[in-house]
CSV table of C-alpha atoms and ligand atoms in Angstrom, one decimal:
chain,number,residue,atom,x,y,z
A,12,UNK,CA,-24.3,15.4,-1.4
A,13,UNK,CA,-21.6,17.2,0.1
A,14,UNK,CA,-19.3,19.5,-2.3
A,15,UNK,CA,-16.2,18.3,-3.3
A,16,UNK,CA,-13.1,19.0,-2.8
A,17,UNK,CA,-12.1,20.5,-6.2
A,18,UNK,CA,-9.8,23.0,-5.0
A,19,UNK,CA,-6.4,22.6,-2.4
A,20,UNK,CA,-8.0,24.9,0.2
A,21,UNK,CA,-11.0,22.2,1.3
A,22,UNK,CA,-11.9,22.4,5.1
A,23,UNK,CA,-10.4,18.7,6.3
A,24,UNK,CA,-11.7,17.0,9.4
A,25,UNK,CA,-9.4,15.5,11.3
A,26,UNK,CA,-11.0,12.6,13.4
A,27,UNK,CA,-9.7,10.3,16.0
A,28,UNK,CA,-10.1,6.6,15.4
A,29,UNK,CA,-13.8,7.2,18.5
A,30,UNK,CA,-15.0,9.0,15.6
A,31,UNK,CA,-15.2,6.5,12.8
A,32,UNK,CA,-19.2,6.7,13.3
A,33,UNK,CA,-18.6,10.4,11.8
A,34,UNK,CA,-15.9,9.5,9.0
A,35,UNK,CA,-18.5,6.7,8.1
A,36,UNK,CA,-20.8,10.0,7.7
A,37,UNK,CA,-19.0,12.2,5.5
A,38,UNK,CA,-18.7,8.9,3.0
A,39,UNK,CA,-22.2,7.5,2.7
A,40,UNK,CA,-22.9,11.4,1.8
A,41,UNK,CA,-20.5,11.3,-1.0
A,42,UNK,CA,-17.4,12.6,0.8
A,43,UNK,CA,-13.5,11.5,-0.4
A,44,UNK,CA,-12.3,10.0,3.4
A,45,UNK,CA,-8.6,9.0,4.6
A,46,UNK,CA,-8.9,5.8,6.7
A,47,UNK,CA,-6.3,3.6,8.5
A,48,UNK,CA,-5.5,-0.4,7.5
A,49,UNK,CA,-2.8,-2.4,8.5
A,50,UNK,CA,-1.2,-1.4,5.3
A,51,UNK,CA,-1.3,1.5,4.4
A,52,UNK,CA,-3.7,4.8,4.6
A,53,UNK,CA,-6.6,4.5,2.3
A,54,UNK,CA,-8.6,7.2,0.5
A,55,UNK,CA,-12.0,6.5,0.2
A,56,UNK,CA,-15.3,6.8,-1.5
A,57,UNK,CA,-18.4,4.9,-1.8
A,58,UNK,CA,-18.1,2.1,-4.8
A,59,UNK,CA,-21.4,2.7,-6.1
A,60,UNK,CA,-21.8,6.6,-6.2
A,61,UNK,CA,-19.5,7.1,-9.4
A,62,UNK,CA,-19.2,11.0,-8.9
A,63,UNK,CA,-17.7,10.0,-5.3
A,64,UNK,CA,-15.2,7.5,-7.2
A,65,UNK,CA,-14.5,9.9,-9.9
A,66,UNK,CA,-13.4,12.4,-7.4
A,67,UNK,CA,-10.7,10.2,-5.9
A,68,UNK,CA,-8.6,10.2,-9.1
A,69,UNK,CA,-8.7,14.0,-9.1
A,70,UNK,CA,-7.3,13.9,-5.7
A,71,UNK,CA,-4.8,12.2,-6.3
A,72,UNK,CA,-3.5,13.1,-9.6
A,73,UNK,CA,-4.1,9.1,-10.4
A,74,UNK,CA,-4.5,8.0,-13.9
A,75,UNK,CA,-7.9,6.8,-14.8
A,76,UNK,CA,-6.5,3.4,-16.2
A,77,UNK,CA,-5.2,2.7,-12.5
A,78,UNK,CA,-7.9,0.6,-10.8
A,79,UNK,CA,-9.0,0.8,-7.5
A,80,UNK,CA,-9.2,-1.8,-4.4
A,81,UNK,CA,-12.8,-2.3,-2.8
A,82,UNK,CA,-12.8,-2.7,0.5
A,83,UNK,CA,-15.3,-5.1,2.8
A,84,UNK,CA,-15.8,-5.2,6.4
A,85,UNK,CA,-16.3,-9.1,5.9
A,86,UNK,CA,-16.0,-12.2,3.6
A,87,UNK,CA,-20.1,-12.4,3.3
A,88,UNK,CA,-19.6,-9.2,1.4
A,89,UNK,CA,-18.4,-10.3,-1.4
A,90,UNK,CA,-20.7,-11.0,-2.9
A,91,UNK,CA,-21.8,-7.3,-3.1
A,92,UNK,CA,-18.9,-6.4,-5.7
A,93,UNK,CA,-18.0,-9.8,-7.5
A,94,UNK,CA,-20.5,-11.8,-10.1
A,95,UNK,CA,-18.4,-15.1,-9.1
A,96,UNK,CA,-15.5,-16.6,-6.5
A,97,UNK,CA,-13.7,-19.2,-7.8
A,98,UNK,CA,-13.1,-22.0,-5.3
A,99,UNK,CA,-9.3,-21.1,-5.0
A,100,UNK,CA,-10.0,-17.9,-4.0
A,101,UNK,CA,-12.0,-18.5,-1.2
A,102,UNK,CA,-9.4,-21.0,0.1
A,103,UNK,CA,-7.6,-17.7,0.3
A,104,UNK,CA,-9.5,-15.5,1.9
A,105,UNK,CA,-10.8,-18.3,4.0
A,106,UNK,CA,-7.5,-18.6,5.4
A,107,UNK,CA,-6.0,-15.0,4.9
A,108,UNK,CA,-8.8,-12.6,5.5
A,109,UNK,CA,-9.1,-9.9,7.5
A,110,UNK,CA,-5.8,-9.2,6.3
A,111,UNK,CA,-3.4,-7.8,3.8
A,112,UNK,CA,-4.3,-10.0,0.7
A,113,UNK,CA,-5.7,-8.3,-2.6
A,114,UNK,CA,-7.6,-10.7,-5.3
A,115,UNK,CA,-8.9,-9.8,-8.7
A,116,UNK,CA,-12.4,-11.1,-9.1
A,117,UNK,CA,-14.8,-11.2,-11.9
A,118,UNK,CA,-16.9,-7.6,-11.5
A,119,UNK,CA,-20.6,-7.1,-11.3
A,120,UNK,CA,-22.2,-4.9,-13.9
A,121,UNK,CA,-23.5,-2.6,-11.5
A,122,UNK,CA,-20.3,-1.8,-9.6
A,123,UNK,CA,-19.6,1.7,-11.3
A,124,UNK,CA,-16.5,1.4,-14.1
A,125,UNK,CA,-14.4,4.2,-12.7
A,126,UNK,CA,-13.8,1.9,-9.8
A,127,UNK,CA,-12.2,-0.6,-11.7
A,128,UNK,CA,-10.7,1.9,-14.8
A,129,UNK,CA,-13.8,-0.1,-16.9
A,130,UNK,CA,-11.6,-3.9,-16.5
A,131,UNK,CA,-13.6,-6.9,-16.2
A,132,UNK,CA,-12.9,-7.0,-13.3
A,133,UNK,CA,-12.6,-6.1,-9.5
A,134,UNK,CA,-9.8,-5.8,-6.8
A,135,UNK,CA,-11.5,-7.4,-3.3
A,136,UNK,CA,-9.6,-6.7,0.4
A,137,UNK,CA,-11.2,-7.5,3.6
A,138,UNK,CA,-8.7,-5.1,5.8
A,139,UNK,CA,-7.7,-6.1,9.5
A,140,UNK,CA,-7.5,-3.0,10.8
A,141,UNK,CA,-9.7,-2.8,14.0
A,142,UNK,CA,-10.4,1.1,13.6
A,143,UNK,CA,-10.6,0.3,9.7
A,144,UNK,CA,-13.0,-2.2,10.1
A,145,UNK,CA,-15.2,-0.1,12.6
A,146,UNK,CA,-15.3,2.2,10.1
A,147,UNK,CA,-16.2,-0.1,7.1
A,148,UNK,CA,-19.3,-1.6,9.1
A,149,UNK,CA,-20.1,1.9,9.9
A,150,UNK,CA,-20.3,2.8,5.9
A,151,UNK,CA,-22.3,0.3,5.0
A,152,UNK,CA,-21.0,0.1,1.6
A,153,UNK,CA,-18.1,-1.2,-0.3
A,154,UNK,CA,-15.4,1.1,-0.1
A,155,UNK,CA,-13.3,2.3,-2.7
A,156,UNK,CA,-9.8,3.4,-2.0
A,157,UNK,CA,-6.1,3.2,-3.4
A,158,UNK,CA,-3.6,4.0,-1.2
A,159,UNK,CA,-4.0,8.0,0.3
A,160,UNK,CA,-0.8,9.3,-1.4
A,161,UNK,CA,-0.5,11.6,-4.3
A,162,UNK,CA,0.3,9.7,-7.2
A,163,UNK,CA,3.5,8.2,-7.8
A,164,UNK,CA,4.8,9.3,-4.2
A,165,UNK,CA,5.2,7.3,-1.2
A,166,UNK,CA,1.9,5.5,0.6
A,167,UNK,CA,1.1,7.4,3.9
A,168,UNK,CA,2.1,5.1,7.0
A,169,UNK,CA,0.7,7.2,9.2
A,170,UNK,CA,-2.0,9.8,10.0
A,171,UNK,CA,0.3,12.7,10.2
A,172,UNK,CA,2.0,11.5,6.4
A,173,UNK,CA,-1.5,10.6,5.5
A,174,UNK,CA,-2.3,14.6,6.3
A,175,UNK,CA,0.3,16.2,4.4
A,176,UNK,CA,-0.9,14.1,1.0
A,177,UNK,CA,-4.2,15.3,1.7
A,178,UNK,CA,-4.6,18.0,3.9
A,179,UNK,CA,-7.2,20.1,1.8
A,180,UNK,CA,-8.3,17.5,-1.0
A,181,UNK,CA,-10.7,15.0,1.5
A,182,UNK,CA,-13.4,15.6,3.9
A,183,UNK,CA,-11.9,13.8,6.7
A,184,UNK,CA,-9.1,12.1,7.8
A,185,UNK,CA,-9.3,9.1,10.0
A,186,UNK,CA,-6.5,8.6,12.4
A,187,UNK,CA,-5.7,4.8,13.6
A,188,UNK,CA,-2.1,5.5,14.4
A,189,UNK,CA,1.2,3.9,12.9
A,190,UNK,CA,0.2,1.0,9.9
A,191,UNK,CA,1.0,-2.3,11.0
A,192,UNK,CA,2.9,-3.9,7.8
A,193,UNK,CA,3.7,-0.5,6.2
A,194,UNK,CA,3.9,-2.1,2.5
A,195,UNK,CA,0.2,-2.1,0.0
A,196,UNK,CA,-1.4,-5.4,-0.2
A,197,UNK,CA,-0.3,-9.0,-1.8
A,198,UNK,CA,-2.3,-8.2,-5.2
A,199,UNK,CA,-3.3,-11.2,-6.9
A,200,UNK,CA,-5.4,-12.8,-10.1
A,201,UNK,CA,-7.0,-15.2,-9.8
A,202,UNK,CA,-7.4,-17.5,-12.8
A,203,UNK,CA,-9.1,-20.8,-13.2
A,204,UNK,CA,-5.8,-22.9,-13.1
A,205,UNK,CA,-3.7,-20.8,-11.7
A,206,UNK,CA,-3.1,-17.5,-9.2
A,207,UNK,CA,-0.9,-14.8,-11.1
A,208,UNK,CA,0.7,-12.5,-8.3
A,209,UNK,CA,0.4,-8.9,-9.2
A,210,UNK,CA,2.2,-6.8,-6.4
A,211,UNK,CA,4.2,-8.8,-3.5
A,212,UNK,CA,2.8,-8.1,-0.2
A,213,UNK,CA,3.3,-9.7,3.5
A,214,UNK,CA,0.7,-12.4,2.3
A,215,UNK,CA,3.6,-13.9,0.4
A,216,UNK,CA,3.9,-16.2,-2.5
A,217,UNK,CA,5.1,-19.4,-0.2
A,218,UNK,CA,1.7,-18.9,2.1
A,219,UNK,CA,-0.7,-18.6,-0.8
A,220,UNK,CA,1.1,-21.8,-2.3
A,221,UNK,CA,1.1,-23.7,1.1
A,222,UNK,CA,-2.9,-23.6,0.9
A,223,UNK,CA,-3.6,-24.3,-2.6
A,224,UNK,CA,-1.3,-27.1,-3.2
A,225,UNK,CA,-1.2,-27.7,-6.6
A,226,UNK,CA,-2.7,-25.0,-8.3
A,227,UNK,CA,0.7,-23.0,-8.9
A,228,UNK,CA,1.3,-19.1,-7.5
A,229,UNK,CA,3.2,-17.6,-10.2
A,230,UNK,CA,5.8,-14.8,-9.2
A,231,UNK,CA,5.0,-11.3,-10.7
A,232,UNK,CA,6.5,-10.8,-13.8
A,233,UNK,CA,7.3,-14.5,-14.2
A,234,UNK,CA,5.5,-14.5,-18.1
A,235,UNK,CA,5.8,-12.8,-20.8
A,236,UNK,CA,2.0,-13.0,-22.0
A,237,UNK,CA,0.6,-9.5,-22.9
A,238,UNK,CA,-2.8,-9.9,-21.5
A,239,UNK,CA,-1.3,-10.1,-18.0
A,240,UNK,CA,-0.1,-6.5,-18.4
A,241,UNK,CA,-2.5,-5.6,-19.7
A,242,UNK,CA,-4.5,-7.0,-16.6
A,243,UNK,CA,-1.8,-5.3,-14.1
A,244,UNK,CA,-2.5,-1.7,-14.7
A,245,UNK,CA,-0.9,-0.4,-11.6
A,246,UNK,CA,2.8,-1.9,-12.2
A,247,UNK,CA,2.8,0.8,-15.9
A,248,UNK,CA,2.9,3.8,-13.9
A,249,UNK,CA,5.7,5.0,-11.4
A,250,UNK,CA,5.3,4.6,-7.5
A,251,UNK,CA,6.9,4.7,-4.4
A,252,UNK,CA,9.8,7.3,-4.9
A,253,UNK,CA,10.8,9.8,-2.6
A,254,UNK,CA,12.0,12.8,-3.8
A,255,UNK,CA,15.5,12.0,-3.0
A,256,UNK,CA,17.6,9.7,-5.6
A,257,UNK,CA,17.5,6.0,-4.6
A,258,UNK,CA,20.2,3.9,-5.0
A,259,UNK,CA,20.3,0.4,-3.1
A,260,UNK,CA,23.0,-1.7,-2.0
A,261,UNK,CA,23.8,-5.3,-0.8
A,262,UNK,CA,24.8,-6.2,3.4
A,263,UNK,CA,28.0,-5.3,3.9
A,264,UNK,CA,29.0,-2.9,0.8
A,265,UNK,CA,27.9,0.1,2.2
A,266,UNK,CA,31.2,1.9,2.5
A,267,UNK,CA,31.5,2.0,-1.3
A,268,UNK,CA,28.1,3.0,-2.1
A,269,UNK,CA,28.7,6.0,0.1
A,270,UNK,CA,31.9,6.4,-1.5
A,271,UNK,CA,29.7,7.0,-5.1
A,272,UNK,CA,27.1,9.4,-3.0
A,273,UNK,CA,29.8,11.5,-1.9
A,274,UNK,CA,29.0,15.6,-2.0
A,275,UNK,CA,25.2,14.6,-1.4
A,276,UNK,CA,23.7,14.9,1.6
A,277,UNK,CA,22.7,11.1,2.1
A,278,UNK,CA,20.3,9.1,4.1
A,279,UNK,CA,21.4,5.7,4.6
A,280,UNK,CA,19.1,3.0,5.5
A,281,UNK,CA,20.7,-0.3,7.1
A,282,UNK,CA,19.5,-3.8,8.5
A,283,UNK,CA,20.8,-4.5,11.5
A,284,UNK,CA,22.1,-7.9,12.0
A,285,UNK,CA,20.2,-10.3,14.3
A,286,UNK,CA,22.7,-10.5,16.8
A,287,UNK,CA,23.6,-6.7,16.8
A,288,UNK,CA,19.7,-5.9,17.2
A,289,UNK,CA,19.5,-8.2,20.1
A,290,UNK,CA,22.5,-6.6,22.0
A,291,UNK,CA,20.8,-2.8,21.9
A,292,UNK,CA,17.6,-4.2,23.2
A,293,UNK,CA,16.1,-4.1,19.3
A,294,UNK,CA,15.9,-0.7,19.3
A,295,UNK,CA,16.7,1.3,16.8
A,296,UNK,CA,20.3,2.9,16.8
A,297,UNK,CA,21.0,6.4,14.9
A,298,UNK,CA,25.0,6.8,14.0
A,299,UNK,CA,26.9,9.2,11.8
A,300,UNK,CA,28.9,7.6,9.3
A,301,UNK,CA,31.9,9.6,9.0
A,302,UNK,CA,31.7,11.3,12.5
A,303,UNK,CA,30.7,14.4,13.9
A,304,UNK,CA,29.4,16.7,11.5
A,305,UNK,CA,29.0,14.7,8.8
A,306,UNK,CA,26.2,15.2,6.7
A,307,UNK,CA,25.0,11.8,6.5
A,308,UNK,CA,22.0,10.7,8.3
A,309,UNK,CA,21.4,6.9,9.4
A,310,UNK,CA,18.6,4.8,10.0
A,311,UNK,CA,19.4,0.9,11.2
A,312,UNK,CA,16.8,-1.1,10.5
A,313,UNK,CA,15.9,-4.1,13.7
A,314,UNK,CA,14.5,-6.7,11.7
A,315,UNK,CA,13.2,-6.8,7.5
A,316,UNK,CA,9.6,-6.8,9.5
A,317,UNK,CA,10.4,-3.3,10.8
A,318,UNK,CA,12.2,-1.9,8.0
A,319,UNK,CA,9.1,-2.7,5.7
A,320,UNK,CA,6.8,-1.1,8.4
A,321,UNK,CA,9.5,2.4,8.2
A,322,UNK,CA,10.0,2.2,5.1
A,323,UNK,CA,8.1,5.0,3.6
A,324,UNK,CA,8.0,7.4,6.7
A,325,UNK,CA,11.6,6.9,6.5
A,326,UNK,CA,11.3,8.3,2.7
A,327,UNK,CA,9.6,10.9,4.1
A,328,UNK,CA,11.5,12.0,6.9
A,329,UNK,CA,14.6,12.0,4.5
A,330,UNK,CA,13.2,14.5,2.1
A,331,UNK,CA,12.2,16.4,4.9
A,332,UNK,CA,15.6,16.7,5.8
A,333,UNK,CA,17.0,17.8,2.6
A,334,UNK,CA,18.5,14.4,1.7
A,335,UNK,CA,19.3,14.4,-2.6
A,336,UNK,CA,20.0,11.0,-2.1
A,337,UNK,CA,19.1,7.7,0.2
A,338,UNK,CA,21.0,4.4,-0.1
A,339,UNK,CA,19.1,1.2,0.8
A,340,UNK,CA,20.4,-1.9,1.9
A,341,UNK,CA,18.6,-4.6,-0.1
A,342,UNK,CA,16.5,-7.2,3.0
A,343,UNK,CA,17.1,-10.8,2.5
A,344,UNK,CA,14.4,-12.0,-0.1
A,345,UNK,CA,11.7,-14.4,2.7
A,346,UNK,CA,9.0,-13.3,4.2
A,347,UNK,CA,7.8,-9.9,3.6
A,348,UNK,CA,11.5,-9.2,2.5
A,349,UNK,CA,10.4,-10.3,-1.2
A,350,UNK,CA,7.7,-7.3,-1.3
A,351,UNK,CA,10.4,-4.9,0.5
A,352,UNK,CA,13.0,-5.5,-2.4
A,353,UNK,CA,9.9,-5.3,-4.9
A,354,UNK,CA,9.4,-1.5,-3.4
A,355,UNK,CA,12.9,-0.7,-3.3
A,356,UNK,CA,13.6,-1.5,-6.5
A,357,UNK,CA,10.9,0.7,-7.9
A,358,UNK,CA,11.8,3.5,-5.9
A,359,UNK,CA,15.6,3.5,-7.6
A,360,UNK,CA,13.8,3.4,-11.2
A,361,UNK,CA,14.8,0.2,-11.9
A,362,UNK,CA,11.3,-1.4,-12.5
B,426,TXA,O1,-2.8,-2.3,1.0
B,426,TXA,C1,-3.4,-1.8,0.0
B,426,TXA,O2,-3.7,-2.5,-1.0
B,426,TXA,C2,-3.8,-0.3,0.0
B,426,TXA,C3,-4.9,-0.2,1.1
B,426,TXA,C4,-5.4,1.2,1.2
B,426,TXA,O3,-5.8,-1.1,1.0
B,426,TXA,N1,-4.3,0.1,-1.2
B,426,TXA,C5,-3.5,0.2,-2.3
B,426,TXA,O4,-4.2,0.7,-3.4
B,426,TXA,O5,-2.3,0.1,-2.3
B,426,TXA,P1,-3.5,1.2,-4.7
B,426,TXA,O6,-4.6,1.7,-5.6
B,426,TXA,O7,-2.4,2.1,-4.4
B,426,TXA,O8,-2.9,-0.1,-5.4
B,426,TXA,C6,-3.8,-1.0,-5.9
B,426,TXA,C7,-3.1,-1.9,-6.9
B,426,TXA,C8,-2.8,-1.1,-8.2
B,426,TXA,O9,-1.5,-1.5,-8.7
B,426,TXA,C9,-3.9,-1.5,-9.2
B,426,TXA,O10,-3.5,-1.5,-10.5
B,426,TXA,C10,-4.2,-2.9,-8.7
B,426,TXA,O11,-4.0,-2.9,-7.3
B,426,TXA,N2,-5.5,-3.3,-9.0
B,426,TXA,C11,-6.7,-2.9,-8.5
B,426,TXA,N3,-7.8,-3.4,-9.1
B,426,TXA,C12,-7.3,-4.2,-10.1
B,426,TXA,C13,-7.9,-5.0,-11.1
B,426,TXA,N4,-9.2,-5.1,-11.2
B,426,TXA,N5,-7.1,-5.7,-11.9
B,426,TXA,C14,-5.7,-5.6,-11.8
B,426,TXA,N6,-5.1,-4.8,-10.9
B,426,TXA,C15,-5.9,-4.1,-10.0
B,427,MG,MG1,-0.8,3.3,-4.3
C-alpha cells in the first residue's frame, strides 16, 4: 500500500488520458486518483479497501454522512456492489447507461460502509467517458468517487480546476480534457412503485418517465416524508458556491440586478438568445456592460447546454478575477436547464 496523502505537500502525478493503465496503478494499490467523466472530475479509491475510501473524505474535507457514487465500467457489474436491481432500474440503465444517470440500489454487505456513510444502500453510475471508462476497465474494481472538489466548492470541469482542488492531496490526476455536461449526475432512488429523483441531472425527469410509463418519477423535493431526507444525504450539506456572492436573475432584468450590485466588482453570466447566438456564429461574445473601464466582466452563454457545461469554470474564473459578486441569469426550466436552475439556486443559498 502506497502512503497516503495525509498532508497538503503530497507528490501528485499528473497523467495524460495514454496513461490511464498507470492511474489504474496507483488505485488498485490503495492510491486517492482524479479521473475525468462526462460530468464532472471524480476522486477515486477502490470500493472495497476501506482505508482507501476513508481517505477520500479527508481529502476532501467531506462529511462522513455524505455517501459516495460507485462507479462501473459496465452494466454486468452491477452486480458486484448491489444485493438486488429492481426491474425499473434496469429499464434505466438499459436505456441510459454509459451515461450521466445515478441510481440508489440496495448494498451488498460486503461493500465497505464508508462508501455508502453506513446507508442501506448504494449509489451505481456506469460513466461514458471514453478515457474514464479506459480507466475503470483498467482498475478492475468498483470505483468509489464524489466529485474531485473540496467540499462545498464548485465540481472541477476540467483537469486544470480538477488540479487546483487537489494538487497535493491525490496520487494522480488523470487528464481527459474539458467534461462534457459539466453538471454531477441525475441521482435517483429507486423504490418498488416509484423512482424518487434525488439531484436533477441531464438524464432528466421527462426521459426517465418516457421509459417507465406508469411508474411515476417524482421531482426532488416533491414530498414531505422524512425518510426521503433522510435517504438524500447530500442535499443537507452546502455545494456548489463560488466564493463570490450569487445572486440570479430572470431574461431580460439584468439592468436592475446590476443596478443592486453596484460598487462590486460583478461577473455577469447571460443566455444568449437563439437568434443572437446564431448571428455571431454561436460563439461566445465577451462585452462590458457600462463601457470601457467598467469593472464588470461578462460571460454570454450560446445555448442552456453550454452554460451548464461552463458553469463552474465560469465560477472559477470569476473568483479568480476578484469578482465579490456574480449575477446569473436563470436558463429556461427543459432539458438540462431544470438541473442548471437546481445548481444556481444552491449556489445563491437559497436551497
Ligand atoms: O456526476 C457525478 O455524479 C459525479 C461524478 C464524479 O460521477 N459524482 C458526484 O459525486 O457528483 P458527489 O459525491 O459529489 O455527489 C453524489 C451525490 C451526493 O448528493 C450523495 O449524497 C448522493 O449522490 N448519494 C450517493 N450515494 C447515495 C445513497 N446511497 N443514497 C442517497 N444518496 C446518495
Ligand atoms: Mg460533489
Amino acid at each position: 500500500v502506497i502512503s497516503r496523502p495525509a498532508s497538503p505537500h503530497h507528490k501528485t502525478a499528473h497523467l495524460t488520458a495514454s496513461d490511464y493503465q498507470k492511474a489504474a496503478g496507483y488505485l488498485r494499490r490503495g492510491g486517492l486518483v482524479v479521473f475525468p467523466t462526462e460530468t464532472v472530475y471524480g476522486l477515486g479509491a477502490d470500493a472495497f479497501q476501506a482505508d482507501a475510501v476513508d481517505s477520500i473524505f479527508a481529502a476532501k474535507g467531506r462529511p462522513a454522512d455524505n455517501p459516495l457514487i460507485v462507479h462501473l465500467p459496465e452494466v454486468s457489474w452491477i452486480e458486484r456492489v448491489a444485493a438486488s436491481v429492481p426491474a425499473h432500474a434496469e429499464l434505466l440503465f438499459r436505456r441510459f447507461s454509459p451515461g450521466p444517470l445515478t441510481l440508489i440500489l440496495p448494498r451488498l454487505p460486503e461493500l465497505p460502509a464508508a462508501a455508502t456513510a453506513g446507508l442501506p444502500t448504494v449509489g451505481v453510475r456506469i460513466p461514458s467517458h471514453p478515457v474514464c471508462r479506459k480507466f475503470l476497465i483498467a482498475c478492475g474494481t468498483p470505483v468509489a468517487a464524489p466529485s474531485a472538489n473540496r467540499s462545498g466548492r464548485p465540481s472541477p470541469t476540467d483537469a486544470a480546476m480538477a488540479r487546483r482542488e487537489m494538487d497535493g492531496r491525490v496520487h494522480a490526476i488523470l487528464d481527459g480534457g474539458p467534461c462534457e455536461h459539466g453538471l454531477e449526475s441525475t441521482v435517483a432512488l429507486v423504490e418498488e412503485r416509484r423512482i424518487v429523483v434525488l439531484r436533477e441531472g441531464a438524464v432528466t425527469r421527462e426521459m426517465m418517465q418516457g421509459v417507465l410509463g406508469r411508474i411515476p418519477v417524482l421531482a426532488p423535493n416533491s414530498t414531505a416524508e422524512p425518510e426521503l431526507s433522510a435517504a438524500s444525504p447530500g442535499t443537507r450539506h452546502a455545494h456548489y458556491k463560488p466564493a463570490a456572492r450569487v445572486v440570479l436573475f430572470e431574461a431580460g432584468r439584468l439592468s436592475a440586478a446590476l443596478a443592486e450590485g453596484e460598487g462590486s466588482r460583478t461577473g455577469v453570466i447571460t443566455l444568449m438568445k437563439r437568434d443572437a447566438a446564431a448571428a455571431t456564429g454561436g460563439g461566445r461574445e465577451t462585452q462590458v456592460p457600462g463601457g470601457p473601464g467598467s469593472r464588470h466582466l461578462l460571460r454570454s452563454m450560446k445555448s442552456v447546454e453550454d452554460y451548464a457545461h461552463s458553469l463552474y469554470r465560469t465560477f472559477v474564473e470569476f473568483d479568480h478575477a476578484g469578482c465579490d459578486l456574480i449575477l446569473a441569469e436563470l436558463p429556461p426550466a427543459g432539458g438540462i436547464g431544470a438541473a442548471l436552475r437546481d445548481r444556481l439556486r444552491r449556489a445563491a443559498g437559497q436551497e
